[in-house]
PDB file of C-alpha atoms in Angstrom:
ATOM      1  CA  MET X1041      -0.106  -0.022  -0.006  1.00 49.00           C
ATOM      2  CA  GLU X1042       0.800   3.411  -0.431  1.00 45.00           C
ATOM      3  CA  PRO X1043       1.780   4.564   2.233  1.00 40.00           C
ATOM      4  CA  GLU X1044       1.652   1.093   4.632  1.00 41.00           C
ATOM      5  CA  ASP X1045       0.042   1.987   8.060  1.00 42.00           C
ATOM      6  CA  GLN X1046      -2.432   0.674   9.991  1.00 38.00           C
ATOM      7  CA  PRO X1047      -6.032   2.302  10.213  1.00 38.00           C
ATOM      8  CA  VAL X1048      -6.814   3.610  13.674  1.00 41.00           C
ATOM      9  CA  PRO X1049     -10.655   3.075  13.836  1.00 43.00           C
ATOM     10  CA  VAL X1050     -13.200   5.591  14.160  1.00 44.00           C
ATOM     11  CA  SER X1051     -14.678   5.410  17.688  1.00 44.00           C
ATOM     12  CA  GLY X1052     -18.676   4.184  17.483  1.00 50.00           C
ATOM     13  CA  ALA X1053     -18.539   4.337  13.884  1.00 63.00           C
ATOM     14  CA  ALA X1054     -20.897   2.078  11.197  1.00 82.00           C
ATOM     15  CA  PRO X1055     -19.179  -0.945   9.447  1.00 87.00           C
ATOM     16  CA  LEU X1056     -17.559   0.881   6.359  1.00 88.00           C
ATOM     17  CA  SER X1057     -19.523  -1.591   4.415  1.00 86.00           C
ATOM     18  CA  SER X1058     -23.125   0.031   5.434  1.00 89.00           C
ATOM     19  CA  TYR X1059     -21.826   3.665   3.584  1.00 90.00           C
ATOM     20  CA  VAL X1060     -21.708   1.665   0.163  1.00 91.00           C
ATOM     21  CA  GLU X1061     -24.433  -0.896  -0.272  1.00 89.00           C
ATOM     22  CA  SER X1062     -26.402   1.284  -2.422  1.00 90.00           C
ATOM     23  CA  TRP X1063     -23.317   2.787  -3.445  1.00 91.00           C
ATOM     24  CA  THR X1064     -22.819   1.940  -7.691  1.00 91.00           C
ATOM     25  CA  PRO X1065     -21.393   4.626  -9.697  1.00 93.00           C
ATOM     26  CA  GLY X1066     -21.903   4.521 -13.279  1.00 95.00           C
ATOM     27  CA  PRO X1067     -19.075   3.954 -16.242  1.00 97.00           C
ATOM     28  CA  VAL X1068     -17.549   7.496 -17.407  1.00 97.00           C
ATOM     29  CA  THR X1069     -15.874   8.146 -20.468  1.00 98.00           C
ATOM     30  CA  ASP X1070     -13.160  10.733 -21.052  1.00 97.00           C
ATOM     31  CA  GLU X1071     -10.811  11.465 -23.858  1.00 98.00           C
ATOM     32  CA  ASP X1072      -7.350  12.747 -24.542  1.00 98.00           C
ATOM     33  CA  PRO X1073      -5.366  13.458 -27.633  1.00 98.00           C
ATOM     34  CA  LEU X1074      -2.405  12.293 -26.214  1.00 98.00           C
ATOM     35  CA  PRO X1075      -0.087  15.275 -26.968  1.00 98.00           C
ATOM     36  CA  VAL X1076       3.895  14.836 -27.056  1.00 98.00           C
ATOM     37  CA  GLY X1077       4.487  17.627 -24.484  1.00 98.00           C
ATOM     38  CA  PRO X1078       3.755  15.209 -21.128  1.00 98.00           C
ATOM     39  CA  VAL X1079       6.066  12.624 -22.532  1.00 98.00           C
ATOM     40  CA  ALA X1080       8.933  14.924 -23.151  1.00 98.00           C
ATOM     41  CA  ALA X1081       8.648  16.624 -19.666  1.00 98.00           C
ATOM     42  CA  LEU X1082       8.772  13.253 -17.719  1.00 98.00           C
ATOM     43  CA  SER X1083      11.422  12.613 -19.356  1.00 98.00           C
ATOM     44  CA  ALA X1084      13.200  15.577 -18.502  1.00 98.00           C
ATOM     45  CA  VAL X1085      12.453  14.896 -14.789  1.00 97.00           C
ATOM     46  CA  LEU X1086      13.852  11.356 -15.516  1.00 97.00           C
ATOM     47  CA  ASP X1087      17.469  12.741 -16.958  1.00 96.00           C
ATOM     48  CA  LEU X1088      17.143  11.189 -20.197  1.00 96.00           C
ATOM     49  CA  PRO X1089      18.670  12.928 -22.975  1.00 95.00           C
ATOM     50  CA  ASP X1090      15.708  12.660 -25.508  1.00 96.00           C
ATOM     51  CA  ALA X1091      12.036  11.979 -25.308  1.00 97.00           C
ATOM     52  CA  VAL X1092      11.375   8.152 -24.719  1.00 97.00           C
ATOM     53  CA  ALA X1093       8.475   8.748 -27.283  1.00 97.00           C
ATOM     54  CA  LYS X1094       7.672  11.224 -30.414  1.00 97.00           C
ATOM     55  CA  ALA X1095       4.425  11.763 -32.264  1.00 98.00           C
ATOM     56  CA  GLY X1096       3.115   8.033 -33.636  1.00 97.00           C
ATOM     57  CA  ASP X1097       5.389   6.033 -31.408  1.00 98.00           C
ATOM     58  CA  PRO X1098       3.817   3.498 -28.585  1.00 97.00           C
ATOM     59  CA  LEU X1099       3.711   5.076 -25.581  1.00 98.00           C
ATOM     60  CA  PRO X1100       6.023   3.087 -22.645  1.00 97.00           C
ATOM     61  CA  PRO X1101       3.910   1.036 -20.032  1.00 97.00           C
ATOM     62  CA  LEU X1102       2.388   2.777 -17.734  1.00 98.00           C
ATOM     63  CA  TRP X1103       3.670   6.054 -19.211  1.00 98.00           C
ATOM     64  CA  HIS X1104      -0.564   6.736 -19.943  1.00 98.00           C
ATOM     65  CA  TRP X1105      -0.451   8.180 -16.357  1.00 98.00           C
ATOM     66  CA  LEU X1106       0.217  11.535 -17.856  1.00 98.00           C
ATOM     67  CA  TYR X1107      -2.976  11.652 -19.777  1.00 98.00           C
ATOM     68  CA  PHE X1108      -6.519  11.916 -19.001  1.00 98.00           C
ATOM     69  CA  LEU X1109      -6.045  13.923 -15.546  1.00 97.00           C
ATOM     70  CA  ASN X1110      -8.416  15.179 -13.063  1.00 93.00           C
ATOM     71  CA  TRP X1111      -8.247  18.685 -12.290  1.00 94.00           C
ATOM     72  CA  PRO X1112     -11.071  19.896  -9.705  1.00 94.00           C
ATOM     73  CA  ALA X1113     -11.314  23.149  -8.948  1.00 96.00           C
ATOM     74  CA  GLN X1114      -9.403  24.332  -5.505  1.00 96.00           C
ATOM     75  CA  GLY X1115     -12.432  24.458  -3.902  1.00 96.00           C
ATOM     76  CA  GLY X1116     -13.186  20.956  -4.041  1.00 95.00           C
ATOM     77  CA  LEU X1117      -9.863  19.715  -2.345  1.00 95.00           C
ATOM     78  CA  GLY X1118      -9.458  18.890   1.107  1.00 93.00           C
ATOM     79  CA  PRO X1119      -7.543  19.701   3.885  1.00 93.00           C
ATOM     80  CA  ASP X1120      -4.475  17.296   2.530  1.00 93.00           C
ATOM     81  CA  GLY X1121      -5.122  17.825  -0.690  1.00 94.00           C
ATOM     82  CA  HIS X1122      -6.721  14.849  -1.882  1.00 91.00           C
ATOM     83  CA  PRO X1123     -10.567  15.744  -3.831  1.00 93.00           C
ATOM     84  CA  LEU X1124     -13.398  15.584  -1.612  1.00 92.00           C
ATOM     85  CA  ASP X1125     -15.415  13.997  -4.281  1.00 91.00           C
ATOM     86  CA  GLY X1126     -14.884  11.899  -7.100  1.00 90.00           C
ATOM     87  CA  ARG X1127     -17.140   9.345  -9.086  1.00 91.00           C
ATOM     88  CA  PHE X1128     -15.133   6.353  -7.689  1.00 92.00           C
ATOM     89  CA  LEU X1129     -14.211   7.872  -4.115  1.00 92.00           C
ATOM     90  CA  PRO X1130     -16.782   5.571  -2.140  1.00 93.00           C
ATOM     91  CA  PRO X1131     -18.640   7.804   0.416  1.00 90.00           C
ATOM     92  CA  ILE X1132     -17.406   6.925   3.710  1.00 90.00           C
ATOM     93  CA  PRO X1133     -16.582   9.385   6.468  1.00 88.00           C
ATOM     94  CA  HIS X1134     -12.794  10.404   7.478  1.00 85.00           C
ATOM     95  CA  ARG X1135     -12.004   8.910   4.339  1.00 86.00           C
ATOM     96  CA  GLN X1136      -8.219   7.921   4.112  1.00 84.00           C
ATOM     97  CA  ARG X1137      -6.862   6.729   0.767  1.00 86.00           C
ATOM     98  CA  MET X1138      -4.032   3.788   0.217  1.00 85.00           C
ATOM     99  CA  TRP X1139      -2.710   3.259  -3.311  1.00 88.00           C
ATOM    100  CA  ALA X1140      -2.249  -0.834  -2.844  1.00 92.00           C
ATOM    101  CA  GLY X1141      -1.558  -1.514  -6.654  1.00 96.00           C
ATOM    102  CA  GLY X1142      -2.938  -2.524  -9.636  1.00 97.00           C
ATOM    103  CA  ARG X1143      -2.555  -4.909 -13.091  1.00 98.00           C
ATOM    104  CA  CYS X1144      -2.299  -3.676 -16.473  1.00 98.00           C
ATOM    105  CA  GLU X1145      -2.846  -5.902 -19.611  1.00 98.00           C
ATOM    106  CA  ILE X1146      -1.234  -3.928 -23.006  1.00 98.00           C
ATOM    107  CA  ARG X1147      -3.024  -5.624 -26.012  1.00 97.00           C
ATOM    108  CA  GLU X1148      -1.276  -3.139 -28.308  1.00 96.00           C
ATOM    109  CA  PRO X1149       0.722   0.385 -26.817  1.00 97.00           C
ATOM    110  CA  LEU X1150      -1.019   3.310 -27.103  1.00 98.00           C
ATOM    111  CA  ARG X1151      -0.311   5.479 -29.709  1.00 98.00           C
ATOM    112  CA  LEU X1152       1.542   9.599 -28.966  1.00 98.00           C
ATOM    113  CA  GLY X1153      -0.295  12.412 -30.620  1.00 97.00           C
ATOM    114  CA  GLU X1154      -3.227  10.104 -31.353  1.00 98.00           C
ATOM    115  CA  PRO X1155      -6.668  10.442 -29.583  1.00 98.00           C
ATOM    116  CA  ALA X1156      -7.694   8.005 -27.061  1.00 98.00           C
ATOM    117  CA  GLU X1157     -10.677   7.075 -24.819  1.00 98.00           C
ATOM    118  CA  ARG X1158     -10.982   5.779 -21.576  1.00 98.00           C
ATOM    119  CA  VAL X1159     -13.744   4.005 -20.091  1.00 98.00           C
ATOM    120  CA  ARG X1160     -13.490   4.000 -16.255  1.00 98.00           C
ATOM    121  CA  SER X1161     -15.856   1.372 -14.018  1.00 97.00           C
ATOM    122  CA  LEU X1162     -16.209   0.337 -10.996  1.00 96.00           C
ATOM    123  CA  GLY X1163     -14.620  -2.968 -10.349  1.00 93.00           C
ATOM    124  CA  ALA X1164     -14.568  -5.145  -7.081  1.00 89.00           C
ATOM    125  CA  LEU X1165     -15.915  -3.739  -4.012  1.00 91.00           C
ATOM    126  CA  THR X1166     -14.849  -5.674  -0.747  1.00 90.00           C
ATOM    127  CA  ALA X1167     -15.139  -4.831   2.972  1.00 89.00           C
ATOM    128  CA  LYS X1168     -12.633  -6.790   4.962  1.00 87.00           C
ATOM    129  CA  GLN X1169     -11.844  -6.798   8.992  1.00 80.00           C
ATOM    130  CA  GLY X1170      -8.007  -6.023   9.348  1.00 72.00           C
ATOM    131  CA  ARG X1171      -5.974  -6.296  12.709  1.00 69.00           C
ATOM    132  CA  THR X1172      -6.958  -2.719  13.655  1.00 64.00           C
ATOM    133  CA  GLY X1173     -10.151  -1.985  11.638  1.00 76.00           C
ATOM    134  CA  GLU X1174     -12.466  -2.741   8.825  1.00 84.00           C
ATOM    135  CA  LEU X1175     -10.955  -1.654   5.295  1.00 90.00           C
ATOM    136  CA  LEU X1176     -12.719  -1.221   1.927  1.00 92.00           C
ATOM    137  CA  PHE X1177     -11.003  -2.266  -1.008  1.00 93.00           C
ATOM    138  CA  VAL X1178     -11.890  -0.616  -4.081  1.00 95.00           C
ATOM    139  CA  THR X1179     -10.647  -1.286  -7.755  1.00 96.00           C
ATOM    140  CA  GLU X1180     -11.586   0.839 -10.441  1.00 97.00           C
ATOM    141  CA  ARG X1181     -11.274  -0.781 -13.824  1.00 98.00           C
ATOM    142  CA  ARG X1182     -10.040   1.484 -17.057  1.00 98.00           C
ATOM    143  CA  GLU X1183     -10.092   0.272 -20.613  1.00 98.00           C
ATOM    144  CA  PHE X1184      -8.243   2.450 -23.733  1.00 98.00           C
ATOM    145  CA  ARG X1185      -9.006   2.479 -27.099  1.00 98.00           C
ATOM    146  CA  GLN X1186      -7.648   4.247 -29.898  1.00 98.00           C
ATOM    147  CA  ARG X1187      -9.056   4.098 -33.685  1.00 96.00           C
ATOM    148  CA  GLY X1188     -11.790   1.870 -31.996  1.00 96.00           C
ATOM    149  CA  ARG X1189      -9.526  -0.785 -30.714  1.00 98.00           C
ATOM    150  CA  LEU X1190      -8.931  -2.107 -27.429  1.00 98.00           C
ATOM    151  CA  CYS X1191      -5.567  -1.296 -26.614  1.00 98.00           C
ATOM    152  CA  LEU X1192      -4.866  -1.596 -22.776  1.00 98.00           C
ATOM    153  CA  VAL X1193      -6.841  -2.882 -20.023  1.00 98.00           C
ATOM    154  CA  GLU X1194      -5.854  -1.980 -16.536  1.00 98.00           C
ATOM    155  CA  GLU X1195      -7.354  -2.183 -12.614  1.00 98.00           C
ATOM    156  CA  GLN X1196      -6.125   0.017  -9.872  1.00 97.00           C
ATOM    157  CA  ASP X1197      -6.825  -1.027  -6.509  1.00 95.00           C
ATOM    158  CA  SER X1198      -7.177   1.086  -3.798  1.00 93.00           C
ATOM    159  CA  VAL X1199      -7.817   0.933   0.128  1.00 91.00           C
ATOM    160  CA  TYR X1200      -9.915   3.129   2.186  1.00 90.00           C
ATOM    161  CA  ARG X1201     -10.101   3.304   5.947  1.00 86.00           C
ATOM    162  CA  SER X1202     -12.057   5.706   8.074  1.00 80.00           C
ATOM    163  CA  GLY X1203      -9.763   7.897  10.657  1.00 73.00           C
ATOM    164  CA  ARG X1204      -5.983   8.923  10.520  1.00 65.00           C
ATOM    165  CA  SER X1205      -3.429   6.188  10.124  1.00 58.00           C
ATOM    166  CA  ALA X1206      -0.751   5.281  13.137  1.00 61.00           C
ATOM    167  CA  GLY X1207       2.476   3.895  10.936  1.00 66.00           C
ATOM    168  CA  GLN X1208       5.678   3.230  11.923  1.00 78.00           C
ATOM    169  CA  HIS X1209       8.245   5.372  10.321  1.00 87.00           C
ATOM    170  CA  PRO X1210      11.877   5.861  11.154  1.00 88.00           C
ATOM    171  CA  SER X1211      12.313   9.436  13.250  1.00 86.00           C
ATOM    172  CA  VAL X1212      15.582  10.903  11.203  1.00 89.00           C
ATOM    173  CA  LEU X1213      16.163  10.030   7.522  1.00 93.00           C
ATOM    174  CA  ASP X1214      19.476   8.684   6.234  1.00 93.00           C
ATOM    175  CA  GLN X1215      20.222  10.499   2.853  1.00 93.00           C
ATOM    176  CA  LEU X1216      23.344   9.032   2.431  1.00 95.00           C
ATOM    177  CA  THR X1217      23.363   5.315   2.519  1.00 96.00           C
ATOM    178  CA  LEU X1218      23.098   3.442  -0.671  1.00 96.00           C
ATOM    179  CA  PRO X1219      20.903   0.253  -1.261  1.00 97.00           C
ATOM    180  CA  ASP X1220      22.933  -3.248  -0.753  1.00 94.00           C
ATOM    181  CA  THR X1221      21.745  -5.113  -3.821  1.00 93.00           C
ATOM    182  CA  ASP X1222      23.332  -7.394  -6.758  1.00 94.00           C
ATOM    183  CA  SER X1223      20.679  -7.604  -8.946  1.00 96.00           C
ATOM    184  CA  PRO X1224      21.386  -8.003 -13.116  1.00 97.00           C
ATOM    185  CA  TRP X1225      19.156  -4.716 -13.492  1.00 98.00           C
ATOM    186  CA  GLN X1226      19.546  -1.511 -11.863  1.00 97.00           C
ATOM    187  CA  LEU X1227      18.585   2.011 -11.678  1.00 98.00           C
ATOM    188  CA  PRO X1228      19.693   4.171  -8.750  1.00 98.00           C
ATOM    189  CA  ALA X1229      17.785   7.285  -8.070  1.00 98.00           C
ATOM    190  CA  HIS X1230      17.917  10.123  -5.242  1.00 97.00           C
ATOM    191  CA  PRO X1231      14.480  11.873  -5.698  1.00 97.00           C
ATOM    192  CA  ASP X1232      14.449  14.968  -3.982  1.00 97.00           C
ATOM    193  CA  PRO X1233      11.709  17.754  -3.037  1.00 97.00           C
ATOM    194  CA  ALA X1234      12.132  19.451  -6.894  1.00 97.00           C
ATOM    195  CA  LEU X1235      11.611  16.140  -8.482  1.00 98.00           C
ATOM    196  CA  LEU X1236       8.576  15.004  -6.542  1.00 98.00           C
ATOM    197  CA  PHE X1237       7.314  18.379  -6.970  1.00 97.00           C
ATOM    198  CA  ARG X1238       7.449  18.102 -10.605  1.00 98.00           C
ATOM    199  CA  PHE X1239       5.980  14.680 -10.834  1.00 98.00           C
ATOM    200  CA  SER X1240       3.171  15.720  -8.862  1.00 98.00           C
ATOM    201  CA  ALA X1241       2.173  18.502 -11.291  1.00 97.00           C
ATOM    202  CA  LEU X1242       2.885  15.952 -14.166  1.00 98.00           C
ATOM    203  CA  THR X1243       0.272  13.834 -12.924  1.00 98.00           C
ATOM    204  CA  ALA X1244      -2.106  16.293 -11.053  1.00 97.00           C
ATOM    205  CA  ASN X1245      -1.343  15.152  -7.685  1.00 96.00           C
ATOM    206  CA  ALA X1246      -1.943  17.493  -5.257  1.00 96.00           C
ATOM    207  CA  HIS X1247      -1.618  15.249  -2.318  1.00 95.00           C
ATOM    208  CA  ARG X1248       0.429  17.342   0.197  1.00 96.00           C
ATOM    209  CA  ILE X1249       2.540  14.870   1.518  1.00 95.00           C
ATOM    210  CA  HIS X1250       4.623  14.784  -1.862  1.00 97.00           C
ATOM    211  CA  TYR X1251       5.581  18.186  -1.705  1.00 97.00           C
ATOM    212  CA  ASP X1252       4.712  20.080   1.892  1.00 97.00           C
ATOM    213  CA  ALA X1253       7.066  18.833   4.374  1.00 96.00           C
ATOM    214  CA  PRO X1254       5.803  20.511   7.246  1.00 96.00           C
ATOM    215  CA  TYR X1255       2.322  18.889   6.750  1.00 95.00           C
ATOM    216  CA  CYS X1256       4.086  15.603   6.371  1.00 93.00           C
ATOM    217  CA  ARG X1257       5.640  15.767  10.060  1.00 93.00           C
ATOM    218  CA  ASP X1258       3.069  17.609  11.596  1.00 93.00           C
ATOM    219  CA  GLU X1259      -0.204  16.076  10.239  1.00 90.00           C
ATOM    220  CA  GLU X1260       0.831  12.831   8.780  1.00 89.00           C
ATOM    221  CA  GLY X1261       3.424  11.615  11.026  1.00 90.00           C
ATOM    222  CA  TYR X1262       6.096  11.126   8.591  1.00 93.00           C
ATOM    223  CA  PRO X1263      10.028  11.901   8.674  1.00 95.00           C
ATOM    224  CA  GLY X1264       9.627  13.920   5.023  1.00 96.00           C
ATOM    225  CA  LEU X1265       8.106  14.070   2.079  1.00 97.00           C
ATOM    226  CA  VAL X1266       6.353  10.829   0.580  1.00 97.00           C
ATOM    227  CA  VAL X1267       8.020   9.812  -3.122  1.00 98.00           C
ATOM    228  CA  HIS X1268       4.698   8.900  -4.781  1.00 97.00           C
ATOM    229  CA  GLY X1269       3.690   5.360  -5.404  1.00 96.00           C
ATOM    230  CA  PRO X1270       3.154   5.739  -9.255  1.00 97.00           C
ATOM    231  CA  LEU X1271       6.735   7.193  -9.544  1.00 98.00           C
ATOM    232  CA  LEU X1272       8.050   4.036  -7.900  1.00 98.00           C
ATOM    233  CA  ALA X1273       6.278   1.860 -10.438  1.00 98.00           C
ATOM    234  CA  LEU X1274       7.320   4.153 -13.302  1.00 98.00           C
ATOM    235  CA  LEU X1275      11.251   3.521 -12.070  1.00 98.00           C
ATOM    236  CA  MET X1276      10.547  -0.214 -11.941  1.00 98.00           C
ATOM    237  CA  LEU X1277       9.164  -0.446 -15.320  1.00 98.00           C
ATOM    238  CA  GLU X1278      12.080   1.793 -16.599  1.00 98.00           C
ATOM    239  CA  LEU X1279      14.104  -1.472 -16.279  1.00 98.00           C
ATOM    240  CA  PRO X1280      12.608  -3.774 -19.026  1.00 98.00           C
ATOM    241  CA  ARG X1281      12.203  -0.453 -21.255  1.00 97.00           C
ATOM    242  CA  ARG X1282      16.266  -0.257 -20.830  1.00 97.00           C
ATOM    243  CA  ARG X1283      17.520  -3.159 -20.434  1.00 97.00           C
ATOM    244  CA  ALA X1284      15.375  -5.325 -22.695  1.00 96.00           C
ATOM    245  CA  PRO X1285      14.407  -2.944 -25.678  1.00 95.00           C
ATOM    246  CA  ASP X1286      13.127  -5.254 -28.055  1.00 94.00           C
ATOM    247  CA  ARG X1287      10.956  -7.323 -25.960  1.00 96.00           C
ATOM    248  CA  ARG X1288       7.505  -5.788 -25.383  1.00 96.00           C
ATOM    249  CA  VAL X1289       5.964  -6.291 -22.024  1.00 98.00           C
ATOM    250  CA  ARG X1290       2.371  -7.462 -22.510  1.00 98.00           C
ATOM    251  CA  SER X1291       1.116  -7.543 -19.176  1.00 98.00           C
ATOM    252  CA  LEU X1292       2.229  -6.208 -15.636  1.00 98.00           C
ATOM    253  CA  SER X1293       1.430  -5.907 -12.215  1.00 98.00           C
ATOM    254  CA  TYR X1294       2.276  -4.104  -9.117  1.00 98.00           C
ATOM    255  CA  ARG X1295       2.236  -3.774  -5.525  1.00 97.00           C
ATOM    256  CA  LEU X1296       3.009  -0.651  -3.220  1.00 96.00           C
ATOM    257  CA  HIS X1297       4.408  -1.897   0.239  1.00 95.00           C
ATOM    258  CA  LYS X1298       5.870   0.704   2.427  1.00 94.00           C
ATOM    259  CA  PRO X1299       6.731   3.948   1.416  1.00 95.00           C
ATOM    260  CA  VAL X1300      10.097   5.757   0.365  1.00 97.00           C
ATOM    261  CA  PHE X1301      11.059   9.078   1.786  1.00 97.00           C
ATOM    262  CA  GLY X1302      12.563  12.181  -0.320  1.00 97.00           C
ATOM    263  CA  GLY X1303      16.012  12.147   0.296  1.00 95.00           C
ATOM    264  CA  GLU X1304      16.751   8.819   0.643  1.00 97.00           C
ATOM    265  CA  HIS X1305      18.900   6.539  -2.041  1.00 98.00           C
ATOM    266  CA  LEU X1306      16.723   4.069  -3.565  1.00 98.00           C
ATOM    267  CA  ALA X1307      17.346   1.355  -6.517  1.00 98.00           C
ATOM    268  CA  ALA X1308      14.857  -0.108  -8.647  1.00 98.00           C
ATOM    269  CA  CYS X1309      16.039  -3.349  -9.338  1.00 98.00           C
ATOM    270  CA  GLY X1310      14.905  -6.235 -11.863  1.00 98.00           C
ATOM    271  CA  THR X1311      16.021  -9.708 -12.093  1.00 98.00           C
ATOM    272  CA  PRO X1312      14.735 -11.276 -15.912  1.00 97.00           C
ATOM    273  CA  ALA X1313      12.972 -14.755 -15.491  1.00 92.00           C
ATOM    274  CA  GLY X1314      11.676 -17.088 -18.479  1.00 90.00           C
ATOM    275  CA  GLU X1315       9.270 -14.899 -20.556  1.00 96.00           C
ATOM    276  CA  GLY X1316       9.181 -11.960 -18.052  1.00 97.00           C
ATOM    277  CA  ALA X1317      11.026 -10.222 -15.055  1.00 98.00           C
ATOM    278  CA  GLU X1318      10.819  -9.833 -11.403  1.00 98.00           C
ATOM    279  CA  LEU X1319      10.952  -5.984 -10.206  1.00 98.00           C
ATOM    280  CA  ARG X1320      11.516  -4.081  -6.749  1.00 98.00           C
ATOM    281  CA  VAL X1321      12.033  -1.250  -5.241  1.00 98.00           C
ATOM    282  CA  ALA X1322      14.850  -1.546  -2.791  1.00 98.00           C
ATOM    283  CA  THR X1323      16.717   1.292  -0.036  1.00 98.00           C
ATOM    284  CA  HIS X1324      19.140   0.666   2.974  1.00 96.00           C
ATOM    285  CA  ARG X1325      16.034  -0.081   5.116  1.00 96.00           C
ATOM    286  CA  GLU X1326      13.752  -2.233   2.919  1.00 95.00           C
ATOM    287  CA  ASN X1327      14.399  -4.710  -0.099  1.00 96.00           C
ATOM    288  CA  ARG X1328      11.042  -4.647  -0.948  1.00 97.00           C
ATOM    289  CA  HIS X1329       9.173  -1.208  -0.906  1.00 97.00           C
ATOM    290  CA  ALA X1330       7.741  -2.017  -4.137  1.00 98.00           C
ATOM    291  CA  THR X1331       7.315  -5.129  -6.244  1.00 98.00           C
ATOM    292  CA  ALA X1332       6.314  -5.944 -10.156  1.00 98.00           C
ATOM    293  CA  GLN X1333       5.937  -8.898 -12.387  1.00 98.00           C
ATOM    294  CA  VAL X1334       6.180  -8.190 -15.998  1.00 98.00           C
ATOM    295  CA  THR X1335       5.592 -10.478 -18.720  1.00 98.00           C
ATOM    296  CA  PHE X1336       6.670 -10.170 -22.404  1.00 98.00           C
ATOM    297  CA  GLY X1337       4.904 -11.128 -25.345  1.00 92.00           C
TER     298      GLY X1337
END
């Protein structure tokens, strides 16, 4: 989960499942011309010498996260920077969200500069009892089409709870120690506040844990800025893009386990395995902040 914390139950609260018994949001369709600008911008943020794709080229896996962005009115944001309302945000009190992971099937890559359509719908909806309270698991399904053909099918898993988290995090960040890894594929990174701010802007992510250090410490209990879960996933997928450029990713899945904090040294690590690869993000603290599996086709 991103970030991974244990929920603090809200005293006297009704079961979360009771708030969503009649919650049945219908599908919604969006369109995006997939302009070249966002790809060039993220390429610069990742310190690449050139844009990874030009008009007509296939988008690398997960780079479609730069598109179909949601920009609510400023008054529609909560104190934490998250939107107060949304089609697939469950109507539960004191809503706190954790992004847990997802899956993506790439039937054919989306082409940059060609209009695309996205249809979002509610997938699975399950309430479960955790060790310290009830959790609501919500899966959002997304289908992407170009020229009337289904190209991508994606599912994103989010976990919701009521009340503030009570996670256990380091009190002081070590910004010098490097991860200890011998993986055959490695991509080091050292995300600083400027990089996190730029990535927030590129993905329309106003969550304050990624750019407001005093808020992180005083309100959320983190020792520093939190590295975006989507950024960790993209860094893992950079490994097959760079180390196996002639092999196309047909499907992938990823999970987010423990947060990485700005200023820490991290490494995206990968090991080829048969018709795919096993990927992870490591720091000196943890070997598996995030994990992913890709299958080549």
